mmCIF file of C-alpha atoms in Angstrom:
data_model
loop_
_atom_site.group_PDB
_atom_site.id
_atom_site.type_symbol
_atom_site.label_atom_id
_atom_site.label_comp_id
_atom_site.label_asym_id
_atom_site.label_seq_id
_atom_site.Cartn_x
_atom_site.Cartn_y
_atom_site.Cartn_z
ATOM 1 C CA MET A 256 -19.214 -3.096 9.587
ATOM 2 C CA SER A 257 -22.335 -1.511 11.053
ATOM 3 C CA SER A 258 -21.346 -1.730 14.569
ATOM 4 C CA GLU A 259 -17.798 -0.240 13.671
ATOM 5 C CA LEU A 260 -19.410 2.714 11.981
ATOM 6 C CA ARG A 261 -21.595 3.191 14.952
ATOM 7 C CA TYR A 262 -18.774 2.937 17.353
ATOM 8 C CA THR A 263 -16.757 5.562 15.372
ATOM 9 C CA ALA A 264 -19.764 7.866 15.096
ATOM 10 C CA ASN A 265 -20.329 7.732 18.788
ATOM 11 C CA THR A 266 -16.605 8.369 19.355
ATOM 12 C CA GLN A 267 -16.472 11.590 17.049
ATOM 13 C CA LEU A 268 -19.747 12.714 18.871
ATOM 14 C CA GLU A 269 -18.202 12.518 22.278
ATOM 15 C CA HIS A 270 -15.138 14.304 21.187
ATOM 16 C CA LEU A 271 -17.047 17.182 19.871
ATOM 17 C CA HIS A 272 -19.109 17.249 23.045
ATOM 18 C CA ALA A 273 -15.880 17.360 24.933
ATOM 19 C CA ARG A 274 -14.194 19.965 22.623
ATOM 20 C CA TYR A 275 -17.222 22.376 22.040
ATOM 21 C CA THR A 276 -19.080 22.824 25.268
ATOM 22 C CA GLY A 277 -22.035 24.754 23.263
ATOM 23 C CA THR A 278 -22.801 21.310 21.060
ATOM 24 C CA GLY A 279 -25.342 20.396 23.690
ATOM 25 C CA HIS A 280 -26.698 16.752 24.838
ATOM 26 C CA ALA A 281 -29.600 14.820 24.997
ATOM 27 C CA ASP A 282 -30.736 16.118 28.096
ATOM 28 C CA LEU A 283 -30.425 20.098 27.288
ATOM 29 C CA THR A 284 -33.589 21.761 27.531
ATOM 30 C CA LYS A 285 -34.817 24.509 25.051
ATOM 31 C CA TYR A 286 -33.859 27.289 27.666
ATOM 32 C CA GLU A 287 -30.504 26.002 28.254
ATOM 33 C CA TRP A 288 -29.780 25.742 24.505
ATOM 34 C CA LEU A 289 -31.135 29.436 23.968
ATOM 35 C CA THR A 290 -29.083 30.429 26.752
ATOM 36 C CA HIS A 291 -26.053 29.023 25.226
ATOM 37 C CA GLN A 292 -26.903 30.615 21.818
ATOM 38 C CA HIS A 293 -27.417 34.242 23.103
ATOM 39 C CA ARG A 294 -24.236 33.963 25.569
ATOM 40 C CA ASP A 295 -22.019 32.748 22.593
ATOM 41 C CA THR A 296 -23.495 35.684 20.396
ATOM 42 C CA LEU A 297 -23.040 38.281 23.031
ATOM 43 C CA ALA A 298 -19.457 36.979 23.646
ATOM 44 C CA SER A 299 -18.587 37.246 19.950
ATOM 45 C CA ILE A 300 -20.012 40.755 19.643
ATOM 46 C CA VAL A 301 -17.850 41.684 22.608
ATOM 47 C CA GLY A 302 -14.787 39.837 21.576
ATOM 48 C CA HIS A 303 -14.704 41.409 18.232
ATOM 49 C CA PRO A 304 -14.050 45.254 18.329
ATOM 50 C CA PRO A 305 -15.377 46.090 14.986
ATOM 51 C CA LEU A 306 -18.785 44.405 15.864
ATOM 52 C CA THR A 307 -18.886 46.242 19.049
ATOM 53 C CA SER A 308 -18.010 49.468 17.293
ATOM 54 C CA PHE A 309 -20.936 48.686 14.942
ATOM 55 C CA MET A 310 -23.477 47.837 17.638
ATOM 56 C CA ALA A 311 -22.418 51.227 19.244
ATOM 57 C CA ILE A 312 -22.930 53.267 16.325
ATOM 58 C CA ALA A 313 -26.239 51.499 15.743
ATOM 59 C CA ASP A 314 -27.468 52.343 19.164
ATOM 60 C CA GLY A 315 -25.808 55.832 19.372
ATOM 61 C CA GLU A 316 -23.976 54.743 22.643
ATOM 62 C CA ALA A 317 -20.230 54.644 23.699
ATOM 63 C CA ILE A 318 -18.276 51.494 22.940
ATOM 64 C CA GLY A 319 -17.539 51.059 26.578
ATOM 65 C CA ARG A 320 -21.393 51.520 27.440
ATOM 66 C CA VAL A 321 -22.263 48.807 24.745
ATOM 67 C CA ARG A 322 -19.713 46.313 25.936
ATOM 68 C CA PHE A 323 -20.771 46.817 29.509
ATOM 69 C CA GLU A 324 -24.403 46.175 28.829
ATOM 70 C CA MET A 325 -23.576 43.043 26.579
ATOM 71 C CA THR A 326 -21.401 41.596 29.480
ATOM 72 C CA GLU A 327 -24.192 42.257 31.961
ATOM 73 C CA ARG A 328 -26.668 40.606 29.526
ATOM 74 C CA MET A 329 -24.539 37.510 29.551
ATOM 75 C CA LEU A 330 -25.608 36.574 33.108
ATOM 76 C CA GLN A 331 -29.304 35.893 32.224
ATOM 77 C CA PRO A 332 -29.625 36.340 28.521
ATOM 78 C CA CYS A 333 -33.046 34.715 28.149
ATOM 79 C CA GLY A 334 -34.336 35.959 31.568
ATOM 80 C CA PRO A 335 -35.023 33.750 34.578
ATOM 81 C CA PRO A 336 -35.081 30.123 33.986
ATOM 82 C CA PRO A 337 -38.481 28.355 34.013
ATOM 83 C CA PRO A 338 -39.670 26.665 37.102
ATOM 84 C CA LYS A 339 -38.596 22.928 37.205
ATOM 85 C CA ASP A 340 -41.018 20.251 37.064
ATOM 86 C CA ASP A 341 -40.483 17.473 40.001
#
């Protein structure tokens, strides 16, 4: 019974990872996880016009300007990646 439960849990986890790319995996670094979170947040704000309007009003900017700046921030939302340890 225990092996069946473990197999089912692994299958469900693999399905989630295949379906939702932002769910991560065992080798995901803190920087990569933060980058995914920031990109998802920025994409959600840009993809929902009321949120974009709210951000534009709060910043005192034009909606197009806010959308452009958020799209640009998606390239490196957390700054340059840390150096790799070899």
